[in-house]
PDB file of C-alpha atoms (C1' of nucleotides) in Angstrom:
ATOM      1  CA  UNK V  98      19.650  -1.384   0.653  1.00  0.00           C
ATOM      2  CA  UNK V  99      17.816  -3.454  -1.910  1.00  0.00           C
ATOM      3  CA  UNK V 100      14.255  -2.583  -3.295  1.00  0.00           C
ATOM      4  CA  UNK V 101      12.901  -5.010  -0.885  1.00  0.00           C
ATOM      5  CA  UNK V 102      13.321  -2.886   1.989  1.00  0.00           C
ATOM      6  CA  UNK V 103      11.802  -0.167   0.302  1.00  0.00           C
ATOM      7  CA  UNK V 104       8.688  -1.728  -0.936  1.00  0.00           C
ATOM      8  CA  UNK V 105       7.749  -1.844   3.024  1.00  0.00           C
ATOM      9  CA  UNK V 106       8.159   1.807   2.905  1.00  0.00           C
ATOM     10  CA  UNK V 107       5.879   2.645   0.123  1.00  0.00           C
ATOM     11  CA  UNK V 108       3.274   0.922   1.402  1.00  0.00           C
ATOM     12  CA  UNK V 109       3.535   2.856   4.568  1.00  0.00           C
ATOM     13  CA  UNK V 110       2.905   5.446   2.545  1.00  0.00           C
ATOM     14  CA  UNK V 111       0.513   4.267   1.134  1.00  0.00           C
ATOM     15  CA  UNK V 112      -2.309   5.600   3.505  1.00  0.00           C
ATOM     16  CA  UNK V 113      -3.879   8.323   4.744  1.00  0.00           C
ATOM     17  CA  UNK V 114      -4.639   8.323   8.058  1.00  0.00           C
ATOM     18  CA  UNK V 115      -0.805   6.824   8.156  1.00  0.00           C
ATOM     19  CA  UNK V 116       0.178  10.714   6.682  1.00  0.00           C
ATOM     20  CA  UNK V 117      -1.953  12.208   9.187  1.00  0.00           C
ATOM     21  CA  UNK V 118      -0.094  10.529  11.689  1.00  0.00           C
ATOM     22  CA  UNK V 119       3.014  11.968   9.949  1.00  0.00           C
ATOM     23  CA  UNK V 120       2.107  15.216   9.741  1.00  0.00           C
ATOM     24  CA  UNK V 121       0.689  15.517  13.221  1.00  0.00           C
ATOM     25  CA  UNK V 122       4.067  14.286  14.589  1.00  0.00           C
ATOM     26  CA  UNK V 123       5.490  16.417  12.122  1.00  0.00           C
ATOM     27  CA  UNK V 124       3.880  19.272  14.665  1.00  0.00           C
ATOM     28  CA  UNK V 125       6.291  17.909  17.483  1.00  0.00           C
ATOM     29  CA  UNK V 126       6.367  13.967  19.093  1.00  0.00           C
ATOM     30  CA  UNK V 127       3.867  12.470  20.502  1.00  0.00           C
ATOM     31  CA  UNK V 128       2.284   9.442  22.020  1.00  0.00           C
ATOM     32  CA  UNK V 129      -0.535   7.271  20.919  1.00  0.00           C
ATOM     33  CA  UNK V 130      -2.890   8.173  23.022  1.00  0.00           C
ATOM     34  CA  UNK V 131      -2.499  12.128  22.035  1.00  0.00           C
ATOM     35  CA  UNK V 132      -2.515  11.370  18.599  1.00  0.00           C
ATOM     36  CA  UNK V 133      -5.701   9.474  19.089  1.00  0.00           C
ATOM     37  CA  UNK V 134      -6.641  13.317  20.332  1.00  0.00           C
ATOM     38  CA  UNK V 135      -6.548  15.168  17.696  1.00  0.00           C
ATOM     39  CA  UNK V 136      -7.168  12.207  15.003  1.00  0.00           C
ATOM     40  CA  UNK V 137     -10.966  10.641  14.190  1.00  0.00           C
ATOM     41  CA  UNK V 138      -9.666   7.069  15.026  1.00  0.00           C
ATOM     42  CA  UNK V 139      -8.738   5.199  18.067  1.00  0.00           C
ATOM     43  CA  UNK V 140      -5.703   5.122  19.594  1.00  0.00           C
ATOM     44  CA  UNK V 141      -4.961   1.293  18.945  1.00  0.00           C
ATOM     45  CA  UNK V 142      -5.404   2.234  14.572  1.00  0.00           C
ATOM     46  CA  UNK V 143      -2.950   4.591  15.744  1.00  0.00           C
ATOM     47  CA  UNK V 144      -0.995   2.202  17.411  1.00  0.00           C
ATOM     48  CA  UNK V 145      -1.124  -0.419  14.844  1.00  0.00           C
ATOM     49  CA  UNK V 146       0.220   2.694  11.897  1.00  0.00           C
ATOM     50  CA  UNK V 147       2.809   3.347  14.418  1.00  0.00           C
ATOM     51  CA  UNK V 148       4.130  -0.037  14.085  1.00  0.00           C
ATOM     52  CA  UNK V 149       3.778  -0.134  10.293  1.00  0.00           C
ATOM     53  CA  UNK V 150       5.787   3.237  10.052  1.00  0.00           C
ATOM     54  CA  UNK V 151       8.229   2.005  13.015  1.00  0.00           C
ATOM     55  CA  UNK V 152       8.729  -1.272  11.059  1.00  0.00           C
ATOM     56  CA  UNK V 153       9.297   0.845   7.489  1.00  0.00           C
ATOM     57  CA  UNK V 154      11.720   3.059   9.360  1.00  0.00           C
ATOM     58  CA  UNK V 155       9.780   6.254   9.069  1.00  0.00           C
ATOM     59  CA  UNK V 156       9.265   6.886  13.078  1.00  0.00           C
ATOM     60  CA  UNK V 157      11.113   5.666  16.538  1.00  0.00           C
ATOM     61  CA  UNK V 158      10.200   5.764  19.430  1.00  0.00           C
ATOM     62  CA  UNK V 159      11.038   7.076  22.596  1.00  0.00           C
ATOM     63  CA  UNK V 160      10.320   5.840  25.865  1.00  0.00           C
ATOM     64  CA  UNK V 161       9.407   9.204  28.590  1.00  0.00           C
ATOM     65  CA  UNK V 162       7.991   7.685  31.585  1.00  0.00           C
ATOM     66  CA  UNK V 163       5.344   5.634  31.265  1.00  0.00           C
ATOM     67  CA  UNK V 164       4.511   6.968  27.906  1.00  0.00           C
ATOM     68  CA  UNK V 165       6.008   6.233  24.418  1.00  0.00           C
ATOM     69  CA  UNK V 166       6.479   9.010  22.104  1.00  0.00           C
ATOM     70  CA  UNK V 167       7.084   8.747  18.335  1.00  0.00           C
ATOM     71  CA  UNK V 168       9.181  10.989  16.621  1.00  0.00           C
ATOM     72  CA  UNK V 169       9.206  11.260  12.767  1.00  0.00           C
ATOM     73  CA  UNK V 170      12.335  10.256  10.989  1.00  0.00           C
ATOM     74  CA  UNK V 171      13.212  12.706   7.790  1.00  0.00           C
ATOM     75  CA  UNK V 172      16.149  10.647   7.108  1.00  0.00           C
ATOM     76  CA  UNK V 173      14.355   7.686   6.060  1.00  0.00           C
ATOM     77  CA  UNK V 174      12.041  10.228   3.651  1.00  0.00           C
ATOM     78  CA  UNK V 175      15.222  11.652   2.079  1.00  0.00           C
ATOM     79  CA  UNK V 176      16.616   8.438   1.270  1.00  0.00           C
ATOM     80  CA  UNK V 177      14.220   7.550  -0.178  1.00  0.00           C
ATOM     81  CA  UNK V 178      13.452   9.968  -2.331  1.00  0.00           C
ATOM     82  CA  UNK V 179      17.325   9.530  -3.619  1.00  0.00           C
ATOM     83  CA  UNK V 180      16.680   6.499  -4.747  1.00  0.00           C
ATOM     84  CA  UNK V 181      12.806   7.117  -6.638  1.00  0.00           C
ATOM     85  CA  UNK V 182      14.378  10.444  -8.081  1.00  0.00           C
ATOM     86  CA  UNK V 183      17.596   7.667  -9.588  1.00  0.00           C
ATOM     87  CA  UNK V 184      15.285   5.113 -10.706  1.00  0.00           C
ATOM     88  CA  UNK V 185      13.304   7.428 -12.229  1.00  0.00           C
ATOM     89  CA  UNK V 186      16.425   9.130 -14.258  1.00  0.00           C
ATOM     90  CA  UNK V 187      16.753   5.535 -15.423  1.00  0.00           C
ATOM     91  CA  UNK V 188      13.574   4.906 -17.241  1.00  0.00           C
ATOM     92  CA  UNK V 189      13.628   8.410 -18.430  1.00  0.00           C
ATOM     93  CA  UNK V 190      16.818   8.138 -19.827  1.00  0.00           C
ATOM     94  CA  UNK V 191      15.432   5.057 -21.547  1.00  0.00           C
ATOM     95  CA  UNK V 192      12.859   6.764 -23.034  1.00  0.00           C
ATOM     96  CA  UNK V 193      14.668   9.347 -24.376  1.00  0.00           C
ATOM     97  CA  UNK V 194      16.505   7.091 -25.667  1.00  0.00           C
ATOM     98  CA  UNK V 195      14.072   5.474 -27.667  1.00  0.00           C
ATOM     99  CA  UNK V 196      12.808   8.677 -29.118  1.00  0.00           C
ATOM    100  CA  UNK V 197      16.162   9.640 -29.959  1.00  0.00           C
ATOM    101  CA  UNK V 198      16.189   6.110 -31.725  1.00  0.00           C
ATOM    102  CA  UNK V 199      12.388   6.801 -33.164  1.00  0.00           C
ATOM    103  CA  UNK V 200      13.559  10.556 -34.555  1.00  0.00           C
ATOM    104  CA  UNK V 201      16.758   9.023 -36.669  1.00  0.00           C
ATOM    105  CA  UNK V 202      14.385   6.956 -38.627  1.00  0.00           C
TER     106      UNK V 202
ATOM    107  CA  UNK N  39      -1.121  18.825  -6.862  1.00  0.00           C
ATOM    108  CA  UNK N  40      -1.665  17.683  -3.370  1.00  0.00           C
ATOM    109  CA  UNK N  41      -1.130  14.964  -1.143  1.00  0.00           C
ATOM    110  CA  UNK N  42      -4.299  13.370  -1.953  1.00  0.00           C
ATOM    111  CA  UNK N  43      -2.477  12.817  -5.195  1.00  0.00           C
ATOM    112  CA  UNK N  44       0.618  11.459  -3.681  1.00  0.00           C
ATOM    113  CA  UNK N  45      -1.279   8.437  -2.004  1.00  0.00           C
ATOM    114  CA  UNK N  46      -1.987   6.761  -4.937  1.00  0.00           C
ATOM    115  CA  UNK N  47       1.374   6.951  -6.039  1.00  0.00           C
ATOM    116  CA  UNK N  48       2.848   5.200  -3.175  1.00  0.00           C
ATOM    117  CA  UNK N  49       0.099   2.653  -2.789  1.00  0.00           C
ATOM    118  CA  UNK N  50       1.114   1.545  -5.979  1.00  0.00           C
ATOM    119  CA  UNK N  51       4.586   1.203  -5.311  1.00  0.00           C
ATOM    120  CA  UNK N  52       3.876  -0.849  -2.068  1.00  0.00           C
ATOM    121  CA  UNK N  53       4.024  -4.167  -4.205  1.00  0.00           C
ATOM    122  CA  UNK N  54       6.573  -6.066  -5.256  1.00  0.00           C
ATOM    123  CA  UNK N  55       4.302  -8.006  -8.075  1.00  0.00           C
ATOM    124  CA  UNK N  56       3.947  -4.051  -9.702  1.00  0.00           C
ATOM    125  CA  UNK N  57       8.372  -3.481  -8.731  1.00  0.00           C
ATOM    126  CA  UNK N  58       8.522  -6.744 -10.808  1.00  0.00           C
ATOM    127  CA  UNK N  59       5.864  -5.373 -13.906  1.00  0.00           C
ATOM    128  CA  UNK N  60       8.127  -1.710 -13.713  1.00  0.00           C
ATOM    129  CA  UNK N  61      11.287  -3.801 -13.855  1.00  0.00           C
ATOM    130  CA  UNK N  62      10.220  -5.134 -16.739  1.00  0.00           C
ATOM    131  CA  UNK N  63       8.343  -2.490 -18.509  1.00  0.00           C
ATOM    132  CA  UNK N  64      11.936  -0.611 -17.975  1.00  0.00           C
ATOM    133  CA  UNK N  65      13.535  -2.948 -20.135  1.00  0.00           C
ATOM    134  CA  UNK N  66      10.848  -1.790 -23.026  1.00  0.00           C
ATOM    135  CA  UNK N  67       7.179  -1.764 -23.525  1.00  0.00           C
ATOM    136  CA  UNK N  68       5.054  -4.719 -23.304  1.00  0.00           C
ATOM    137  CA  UNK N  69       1.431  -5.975 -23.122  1.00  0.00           C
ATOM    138  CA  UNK N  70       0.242  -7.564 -20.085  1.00  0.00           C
ATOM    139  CA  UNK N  71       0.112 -10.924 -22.072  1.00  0.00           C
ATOM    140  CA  UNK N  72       4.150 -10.354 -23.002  1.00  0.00           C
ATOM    141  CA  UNK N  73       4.452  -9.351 -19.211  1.00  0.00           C
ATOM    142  CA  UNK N  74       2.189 -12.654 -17.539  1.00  0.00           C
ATOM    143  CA  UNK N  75       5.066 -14.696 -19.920  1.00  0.00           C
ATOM    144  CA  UNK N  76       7.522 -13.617 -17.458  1.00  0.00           C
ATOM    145  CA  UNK N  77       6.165 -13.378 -14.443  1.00  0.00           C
ATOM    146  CA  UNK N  78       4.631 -15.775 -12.200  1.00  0.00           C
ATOM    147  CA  UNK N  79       1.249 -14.962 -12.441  1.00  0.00           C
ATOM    148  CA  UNK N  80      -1.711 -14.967 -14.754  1.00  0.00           C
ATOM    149  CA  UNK N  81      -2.525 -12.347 -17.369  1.00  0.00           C
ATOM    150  CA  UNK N  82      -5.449 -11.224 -15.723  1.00  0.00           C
ATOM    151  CA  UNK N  83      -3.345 -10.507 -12.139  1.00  0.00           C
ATOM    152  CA  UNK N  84      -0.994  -8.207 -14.051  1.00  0.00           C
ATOM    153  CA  UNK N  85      -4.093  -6.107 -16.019  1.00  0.00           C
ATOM    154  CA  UNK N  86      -5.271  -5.302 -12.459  1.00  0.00           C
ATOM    155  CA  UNK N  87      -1.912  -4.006 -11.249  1.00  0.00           C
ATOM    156  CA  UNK N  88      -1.548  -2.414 -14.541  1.00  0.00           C
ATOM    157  CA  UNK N  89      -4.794  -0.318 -13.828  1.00  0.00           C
ATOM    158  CA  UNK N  90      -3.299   0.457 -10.302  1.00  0.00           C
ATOM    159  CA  UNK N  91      -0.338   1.714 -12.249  1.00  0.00           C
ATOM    160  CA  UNK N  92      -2.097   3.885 -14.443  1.00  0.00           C
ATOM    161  CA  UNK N  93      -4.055   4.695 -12.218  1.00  0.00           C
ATOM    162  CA  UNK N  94      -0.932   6.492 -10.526  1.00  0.00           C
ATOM    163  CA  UNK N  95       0.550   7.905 -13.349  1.00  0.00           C
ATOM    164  CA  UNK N  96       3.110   5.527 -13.056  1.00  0.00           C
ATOM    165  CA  UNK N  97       2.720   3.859 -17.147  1.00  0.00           C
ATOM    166  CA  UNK N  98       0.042   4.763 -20.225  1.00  0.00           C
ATOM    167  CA  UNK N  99      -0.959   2.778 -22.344  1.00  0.00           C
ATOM    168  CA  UNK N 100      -0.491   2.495 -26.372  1.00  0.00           C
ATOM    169  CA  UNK N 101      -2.537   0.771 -28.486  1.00  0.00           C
ATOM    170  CA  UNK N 102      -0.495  -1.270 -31.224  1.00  0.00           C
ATOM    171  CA  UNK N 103      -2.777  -3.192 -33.197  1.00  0.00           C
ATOM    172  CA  UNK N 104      -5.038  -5.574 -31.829  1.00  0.00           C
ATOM    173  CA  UNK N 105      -2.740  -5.378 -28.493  1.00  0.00           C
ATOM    174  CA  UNK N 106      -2.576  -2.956 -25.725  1.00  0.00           C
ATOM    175  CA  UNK N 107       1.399  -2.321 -24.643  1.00  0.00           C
ATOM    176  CA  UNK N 108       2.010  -0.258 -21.723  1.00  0.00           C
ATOM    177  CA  UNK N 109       4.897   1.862 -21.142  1.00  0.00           C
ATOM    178  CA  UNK N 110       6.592   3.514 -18.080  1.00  0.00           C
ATOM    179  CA  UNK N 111       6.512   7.182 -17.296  1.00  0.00           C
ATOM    180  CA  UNK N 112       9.393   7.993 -15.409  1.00  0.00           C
ATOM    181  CA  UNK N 113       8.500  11.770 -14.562  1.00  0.00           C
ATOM    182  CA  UNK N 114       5.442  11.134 -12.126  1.00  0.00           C
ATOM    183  CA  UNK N 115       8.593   8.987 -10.563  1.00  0.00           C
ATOM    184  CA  UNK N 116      10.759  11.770 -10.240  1.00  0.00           C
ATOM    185  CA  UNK N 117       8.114  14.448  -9.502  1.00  0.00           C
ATOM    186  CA  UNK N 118       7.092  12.092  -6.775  1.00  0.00           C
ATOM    187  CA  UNK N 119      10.815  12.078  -4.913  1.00  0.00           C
ATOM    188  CA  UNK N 120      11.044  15.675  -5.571  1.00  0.00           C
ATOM    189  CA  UNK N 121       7.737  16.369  -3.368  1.00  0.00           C
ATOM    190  CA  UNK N 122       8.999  13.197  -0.872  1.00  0.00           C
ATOM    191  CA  UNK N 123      12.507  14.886  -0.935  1.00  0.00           C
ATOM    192  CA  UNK N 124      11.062  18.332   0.133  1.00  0.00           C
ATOM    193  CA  UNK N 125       8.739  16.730   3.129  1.00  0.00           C
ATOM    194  CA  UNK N 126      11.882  14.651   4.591  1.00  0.00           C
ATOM    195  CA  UNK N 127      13.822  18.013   4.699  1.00  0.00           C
ATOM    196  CA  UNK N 128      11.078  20.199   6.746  1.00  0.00           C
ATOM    197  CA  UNK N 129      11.267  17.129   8.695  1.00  0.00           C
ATOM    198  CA  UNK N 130      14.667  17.085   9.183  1.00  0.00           C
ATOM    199  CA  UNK N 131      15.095  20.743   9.827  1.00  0.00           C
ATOM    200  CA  UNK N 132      12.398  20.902  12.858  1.00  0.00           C
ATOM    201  CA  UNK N 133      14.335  17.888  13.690  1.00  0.00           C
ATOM    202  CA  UNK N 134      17.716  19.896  13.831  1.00  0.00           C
ATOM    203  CA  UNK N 135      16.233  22.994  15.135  1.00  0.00           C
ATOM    204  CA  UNK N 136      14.969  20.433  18.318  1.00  0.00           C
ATOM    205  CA  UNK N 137      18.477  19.754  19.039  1.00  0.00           C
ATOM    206  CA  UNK N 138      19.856  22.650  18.744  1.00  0.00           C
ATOM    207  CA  UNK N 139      17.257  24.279  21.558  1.00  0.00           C
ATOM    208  CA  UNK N 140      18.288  21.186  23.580  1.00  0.00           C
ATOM    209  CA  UNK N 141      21.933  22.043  23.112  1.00  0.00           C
ATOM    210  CA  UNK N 142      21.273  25.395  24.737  1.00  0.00           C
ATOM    211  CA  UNK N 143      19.848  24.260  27.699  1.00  0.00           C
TER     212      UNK N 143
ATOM    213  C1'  DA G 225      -3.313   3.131  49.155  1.00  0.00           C
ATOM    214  C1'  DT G 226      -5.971   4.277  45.439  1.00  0.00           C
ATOM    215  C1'  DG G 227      -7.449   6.376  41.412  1.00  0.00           C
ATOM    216  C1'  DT G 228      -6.053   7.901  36.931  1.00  0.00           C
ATOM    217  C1'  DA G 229      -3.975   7.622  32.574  1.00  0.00           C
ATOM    218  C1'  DC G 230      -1.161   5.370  29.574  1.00  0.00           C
ATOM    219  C1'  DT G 231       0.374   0.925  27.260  1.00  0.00           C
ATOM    220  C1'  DG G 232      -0.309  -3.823  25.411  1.00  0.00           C
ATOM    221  C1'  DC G 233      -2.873  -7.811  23.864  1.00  0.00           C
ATOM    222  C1'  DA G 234      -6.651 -10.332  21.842  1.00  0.00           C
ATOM    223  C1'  DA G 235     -10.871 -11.049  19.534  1.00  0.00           C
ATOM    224  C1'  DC G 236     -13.616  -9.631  16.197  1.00  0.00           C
ATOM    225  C1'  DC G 237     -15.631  -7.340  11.878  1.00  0.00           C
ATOM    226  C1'  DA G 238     -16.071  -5.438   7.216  1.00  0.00           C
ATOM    227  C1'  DT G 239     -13.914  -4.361   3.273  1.00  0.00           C
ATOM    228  C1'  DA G 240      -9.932  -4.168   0.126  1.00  0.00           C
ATOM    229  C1'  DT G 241      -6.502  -6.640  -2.217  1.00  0.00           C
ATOM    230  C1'  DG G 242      -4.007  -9.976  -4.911  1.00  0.00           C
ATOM    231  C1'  DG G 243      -4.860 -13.756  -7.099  1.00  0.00           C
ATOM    232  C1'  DT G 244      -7.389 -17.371  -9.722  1.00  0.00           C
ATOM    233  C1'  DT G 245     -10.598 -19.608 -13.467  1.00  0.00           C
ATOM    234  C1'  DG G 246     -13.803 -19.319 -17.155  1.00  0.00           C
ATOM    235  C1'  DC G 247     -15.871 -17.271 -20.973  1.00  0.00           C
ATOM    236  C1'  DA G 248     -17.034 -13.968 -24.545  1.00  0.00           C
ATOM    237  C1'  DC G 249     -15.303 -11.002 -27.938  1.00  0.00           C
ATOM    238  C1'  DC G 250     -12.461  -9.125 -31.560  1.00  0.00           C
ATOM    239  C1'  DA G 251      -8.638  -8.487 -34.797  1.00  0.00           C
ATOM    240  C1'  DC G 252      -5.413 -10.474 -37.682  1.00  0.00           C
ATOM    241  C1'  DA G 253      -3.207 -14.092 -40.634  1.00  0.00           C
ATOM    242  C1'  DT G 254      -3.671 -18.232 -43.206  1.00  0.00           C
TER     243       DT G 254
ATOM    244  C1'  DA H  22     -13.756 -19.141 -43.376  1.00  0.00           C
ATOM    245  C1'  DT H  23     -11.330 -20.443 -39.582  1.00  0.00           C
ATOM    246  C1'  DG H  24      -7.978 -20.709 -36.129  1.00  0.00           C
ATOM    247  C1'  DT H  25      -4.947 -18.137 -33.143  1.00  0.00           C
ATOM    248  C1'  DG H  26      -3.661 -14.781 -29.906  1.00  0.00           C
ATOM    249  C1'  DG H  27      -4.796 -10.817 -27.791  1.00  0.00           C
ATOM    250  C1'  DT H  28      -8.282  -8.047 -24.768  1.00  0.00           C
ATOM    251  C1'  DG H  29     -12.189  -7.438 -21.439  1.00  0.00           C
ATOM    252  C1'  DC H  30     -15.509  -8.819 -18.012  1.00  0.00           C
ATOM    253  C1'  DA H  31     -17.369 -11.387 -14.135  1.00  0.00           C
ATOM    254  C1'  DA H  32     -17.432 -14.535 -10.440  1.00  0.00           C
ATOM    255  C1'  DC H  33     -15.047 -16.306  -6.986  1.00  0.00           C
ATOM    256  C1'  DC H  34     -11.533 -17.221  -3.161  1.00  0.00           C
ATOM    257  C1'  DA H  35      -8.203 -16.491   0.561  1.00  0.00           C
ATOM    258  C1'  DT H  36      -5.795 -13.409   3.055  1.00  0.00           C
ATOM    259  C1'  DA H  37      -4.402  -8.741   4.431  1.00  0.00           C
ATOM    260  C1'  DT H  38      -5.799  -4.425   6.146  1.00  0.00           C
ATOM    261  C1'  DG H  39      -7.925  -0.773   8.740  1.00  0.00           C
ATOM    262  C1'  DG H  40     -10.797  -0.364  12.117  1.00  0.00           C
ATOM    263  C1'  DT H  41     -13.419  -1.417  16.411  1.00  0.00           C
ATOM    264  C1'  DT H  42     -14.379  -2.953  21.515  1.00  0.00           C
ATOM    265  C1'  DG H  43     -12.987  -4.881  25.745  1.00  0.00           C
ATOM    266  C1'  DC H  44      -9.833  -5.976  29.225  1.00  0.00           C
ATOM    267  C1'  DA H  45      -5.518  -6.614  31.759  1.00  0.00           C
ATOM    268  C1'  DG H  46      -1.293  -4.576  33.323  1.00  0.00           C
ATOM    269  C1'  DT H  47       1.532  -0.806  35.049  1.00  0.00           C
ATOM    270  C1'  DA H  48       3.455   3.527  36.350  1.00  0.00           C
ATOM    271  C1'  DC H  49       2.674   7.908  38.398  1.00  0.00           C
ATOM    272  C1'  DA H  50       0.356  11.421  41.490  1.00  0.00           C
ATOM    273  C1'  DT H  51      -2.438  12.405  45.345  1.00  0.00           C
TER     274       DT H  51
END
DNA sequence: ATGTACTGCAACCATATGGTTGCACCACAT
DNA sequence: ATGTGGTGCAACCATATGGTTGCAGTACAT
């Protein structure tokens, strides 16, 4: 995985109404149209920041009749936090550094 | 701090223009005219993103003379993944606990 | 067989975003 | 005193984004 795939999932999360969407799902899976329920948009917004978060691998969905139900993915989350929390070691580190470098003189 | 806080944050990591102005701000401090010498766009285009950055938490600024350098803060980095870290585990837990009720049935 | 409820697609709209150019301004060095 | 190199502001442009409405298609229940 190179930054470029993970650009895509910033910018998922990058929006509100797209964390709304997380957290309701976060409440149990659900479909567009109940989302569109308990959320002050329409169900095709929904629909489209289903497809974002689908697309940034942050949701999949399921297929239970004639309805499709999204299901959050904490996996992607996780990951990606592992690589924020080593990039931000990094510059850290660098900084430190420089202080370090600053203090001696 | 809440998720209202968060937003921001990942907003202004959804670009790869601002990934390319970290990248290089990780290699030391700079001014936005040191930064438009390497990248391919204007001055002006990387003062905006710069304010988006700030904005974040994600650099500050130091005035050095008659120029303005800007350097990256890599703790609002990590304090980010730590809170994105924490969400994809709840996540992944009522994930877990799902199939494990399945598994029962 | 028919109505209901969900999905999918398209057009459309307003605003935000990423980018540009141009110009004024200010600090520093010569 | 003057030129150079940096900042700051404003106007402008094209496209992306978040949202809407409307309609067609389809699966399920009665």
């Amino acid at each position: 995985m190179t930054t470029s795939t993970l650009v895509p999932v910033f910018a998922a999360l990058g929006d509100e109404t797209r964390w709304s969407i997380l957290a309701a799902l976060g409440e149990g899976d659900a479909s567009a149209s109940a989302l569109a329920g308990s959320l002050p948009v329409t169900r095709q917004a929904i629909a489209k920041h289903l497809a974002v978060l689908q697309e940034a691998g942050l949701v999949e969905s399921i297929r239970v009749g004639r309805e499709l139900r999204y299901r959050v993915l904490g996996a992607q989350l996780s990951e990606t936090a592992r690589r924020l929390e080593s990039i931000g070691n990094e510059w850290d580190l660098r900084l430190a550094a420089i202080k370090r470098i600053a203090e001696e003189l």
